[in-house]
XYZ file of C-alpha atoms in Angstrom:
244
model
C -5.429 -23.380 13.623
C -3.948 -23.297 17.087
C -5.771 -21.532 19.887
C -3.889 -18.955 21.899
C -2.562 -20.797 24.890
C 0.323 -22.607 26.453
C 1.224 -24.380 23.224
C 1.741 -21.069 21.424
C 3.575 -19.399 24.288
C 6.575 -21.727 23.832
C 9.067 -22.080 20.971
C 9.411 -25.693 19.866
C 11.142 -24.970 16.551
C 14.934 -24.999 16.260
C 16.693 -21.822 15.164
C 17.984 -23.432 11.958
C 14.483 -24.570 11.013
C 13.069 -21.155 11.928
C 15.592 -19.418 9.661
C 14.853 -21.842 6.800
C 11.105 -21.241 7.022
C 11.692 -17.499 7.337
C 13.854 -17.328 4.199
C 11.257 -19.311 2.229
C 8.464 -17.007 3.388
C 10.503 -13.849 2.734
C 11.140 -14.878 -0.877
C 7.510 -15.916 -1.398
C 6.229 -12.637 0.009
C 8.585 -10.455 -2.037
C 7.876 -12.416 -5.199
C 4.123 -12.330 -4.651
C 4.124 -8.576 -4.088
C 6.163 -7.934 -7.215
C 3.989 -10.220 -9.364
C 0.932 -8.181 -8.422
C 2.730 -4.886 -9.101
C 4.257 -5.908 -12.425
C 1.153 -7.554 -13.868
C -0.859 -4.485 -12.877
C 1.643 -2.181 -14.605
C 1.772 -4.229 -17.826
C -1.953 -4.483 -18.569
C -3.467 -1.473 -20.356
C -5.800 0.021 -19.480
C -4.822 -0.888 -15.939
C -7.508 -2.848 -14.124
C -5.662 -5.539 -12.177
C -4.143 -3.731 -9.219
C -1.805 -5.186 -6.610
C -2.241 -6.541 -3.103
C -3.843 -4.018 -0.767
C -0.830 -3.090 1.390
C 1.377 -3.083 -1.696
C -0.948 -0.681 -3.515
C -1.183 1.724 -0.584
C 2.565 1.833 0.067
C 3.555 1.991 -3.615
C 1.127 4.852 -4.296
C 2.315 6.901 -1.329
C 5.961 6.198 -2.173
C 5.486 7.336 -5.772
C 3.465 10.367 -4.656
C 6.218 11.567 -2.323
C 9.390 10.272 -4.004
C 8.329 10.168 -7.648
C 8.668 7.237 -10.031
C 12.385 6.568 -9.505
C 14.396 3.375 -9.217
C 14.472 3.371 -5.402
C 10.936 4.581 -4.655
C 9.644 1.102 -3.783
C 12.600 0.361 -1.501
C 12.185 3.533 0.566
C 8.386 3.398 0.596
C 8.264 -0.161 1.894
C 11.053 0.402 4.426
C 9.917 3.728 5.938
C 6.181 3.062 5.951
C 6.789 -0.404 7.338
C 8.744 1.000 10.257
C 5.964 3.512 10.985
C 3.619 0.547 11.405
C 6.055 -0.894 13.967
C 5.251 1.992 16.285
C 1.515 1.567 15.693
C 1.976 -2.042 16.808
C 3.723 -0.873 19.981
C 0.737 1.374 20.684
C -1.722 -1.495 20.238
C 0.379 -3.737 22.496
C 0.711 -0.895 25.041
C 4.444 -1.387 25.317
C 7.483 -0.168 23.388
C 9.401 -3.347 22.649
C 12.631 -2.220 20.970
C 13.697 -5.807 20.345
C 10.484 -6.409 18.421
C 10.839 -3.146 16.492
C 14.433 -4.051 15.605
C 13.127 -7.434 14.435
C 10.667 -5.625 12.178
C 13.600 -3.657 10.741
C 15.596 -6.856 10.228
C 12.643 -8.136 8.197
C 12.031 -4.914 6.291
C 15.575 -4.379 5.052
C 15.990 -7.585 2.983
C 12.284 -7.542 2.101
C 12.547 -4.031 0.625
C 15.717 -5.025 -1.248
C 14.016 -8.141 -2.662
C 10.986 -6.055 -3.698
C 13.163 -3.645 -5.670
C 15.305 -6.462 -7.103
C 12.380 -8.671 -8.212
C 10.619 -5.582 -9.589
C 13.612 -4.671 -11.755
C 13.849 -8.256 -13.081
C 10.172 -8.886 -13.844
C 9.596 -5.451 -15.358
C 12.284 -6.351 -17.885
C 11.188 -9.912 -18.702
C 7.390 -9.439 -18.694
C 6.132 -7.505 -21.752
C 2.903 -5.543 -21.895
C -0.187 -7.702 -22.297
C -1.394 -6.922 -25.827
C -3.710 -9.885 -26.461
C -6.660 -11.368 -24.586
C -4.797 -14.601 -23.707
C -1.946 -12.509 -22.214
C -4.415 -10.423 -20.213
C -6.013 -13.609 -18.861
C -2.571 -15.051 -18.045
C -1.515 -11.858 -16.235
C -4.772 -11.872 -14.277
C -4.076 -15.430 -13.127
C -0.485 -14.503 -12.223
C -1.788 -11.502 -10.286
C -4.095 -13.715 -8.204
C -1.264 -16.221 -7.719
C 0.840 -13.331 -6.390
C -1.843 -12.576 -3.795
C -1.936 -16.263 -2.825
C 1.873 -16.318 -2.450
C 1.702 -13.288 -0.150
C -1.010 -14.911 1.972
C 0.933 -18.187 2.170
C 4.141 -16.355 3.137
C 2.255 -14.510 5.880
C 0.995 -17.829 7.235
C 4.504 -19.296 7.323
C 6.396 -16.477 9.004
C 3.588 -15.666 11.412
C 3.770 -19.251 12.630
C 7.574 -19.141 12.788
C 7.343 -15.746 14.547
C 11.075 -15.118 14.346
C 10.828 -11.608 12.928
C 7.786 -10.229 11.124
C 6.870 -7.653 8.547
C 5.310 -4.840 10.621
C 2.041 -5.125 8.671
C 1.815 -8.829 9.427
C 2.886 -8.226 13.013
C -0.069 -5.818 13.115
C -2.335 -8.533 11.747
C -1.043 -11.025 14.308
C -1.592 -8.590 17.187
C -5.119 -7.889 15.954
C -5.757 -11.582 15.296
C -4.815 -12.915 18.712
C -5.386 -9.882 20.945
C -8.625 -8.496 19.502
C -10.239 -11.066 17.164
C -9.868 -14.417 18.974
C -7.621 -15.986 16.337
C -9.642 -15.018 13.239
C -7.235 -14.379 10.328
C -10.118 -13.093 8.205
C -11.257 -10.379 10.634
C -7.698 -9.371 11.512
C -6.727 -8.978 7.864
C -9.666 -6.665 7.224
C -8.853 -4.515 10.263
C -5.179 -4.372 9.290
C -6.146 -2.757 5.981
C -6.940 0.554 7.702
C -3.329 1.947 7.488
C -2.830 1.248 3.752
C -6.247 2.811 3.116
C -4.958 5.959 4.824
C -1.747 5.779 2.730
C -3.825 5.562 -0.452
C -6.037 8.495 0.534
C -2.980 10.668 1.223
C -1.434 9.617 -2.105
C -4.682 10.396 -3.912
C -4.788 13.876 -2.372
C -1.176 14.529 -3.426
C -1.470 13.160 -6.973
C -5.175 13.853 -7.678
C -6.730 12.494 -9.829
C -4.147 9.716 -10.270
C -4.202 6.529 -8.206
C -2.394 3.403 -9.342
C -2.227 -0.313 -8.510
C -5.856 -0.579 -7.413
C -8.152 -2.958 -9.312
C -9.681 -6.411 -9.268
C -6.461 -7.901 -7.883
C -6.682 -5.478 -4.973
C -10.325 -6.448 -4.445
C -9.347 -10.127 -4.586
C -6.672 -9.519 -1.939
C -9.044 -7.440 0.183
C -11.697 -10.161 0.186
C -9.650 -13.363 0.243
C -6.052 -12.832 1.408
C -6.924 -13.331 5.078
C -8.904 -16.474 4.300
C -6.040 -17.873 2.193
C -3.705 -17.250 5.142
C -6.051 -19.222 7.386
C -6.155 -22.093 4.870
C -2.353 -22.056 4.520
C -2.088 -22.325 8.316
C -3.699 -25.748 8.022
C -2.316 -27.121 4.751
C 1.127 -25.541 4.086
C 3.830 -27.033 6.342
C 1.088 -28.631 8.449
C 3.420 -29.509 11.324
C 4.506 -25.885 11.722
C 2.630 -24.386 14.680
C 2.511 -20.793 15.956
C 5.628 -20.128 18.001
C 5.973 -17.916 21.090
C 3.107 -15.529 20.386
C 3.306 -12.252 22.303
C 0.524 -9.724 21.690
C 0.813 -7.825 24.962
C -1.592 -7.795 27.875
């Protein structure tokens, strides 16, 4: 893992390569999120859960908007943009270019989330046997790993970021001396607040929390740190800016 310094302050990656890596990471992240959501929804009784941010945003979106076909799209887009302004507060500057970059990320990401969700909800049946439950559990954990790997890739590219991962990067390099593990844990505070609000609105219902969520909570940051070293090993952190 690179240390924060002169090497990270510069951009050595071409724009075409940056866009290629970004597209790969965007697809991986969307797919990983949906795999955790769909596997959680198709195991009964529900015990898997989804990735932590995904669970918090999906619960609040369903609590406010109901279980409709566009709930995920609007939940991920609006809540993501709220985090953009939290990031500005942590950086102590309102960087409209950065916030617009977050929006540029969130729009296709939210579309992919809804699109992948519609596809996999149709092609993945309910798990009715023990082997299917085991398979869905493995797929759920793979989804978390895909999310963590995607975060590693587009944080290093640093072209535009998901606001939640921008938050993690700010925490990682401004407050936690480069530790992906500590930054990931601290970045889970907002989705925890989302989940609490959703729980209050829909009491006693709360969905998409389970062992997959616990797996993500404990290991997603560590997987991101490992991916930094072993996935696209020549890809280094580009032009990091976490404020003064």
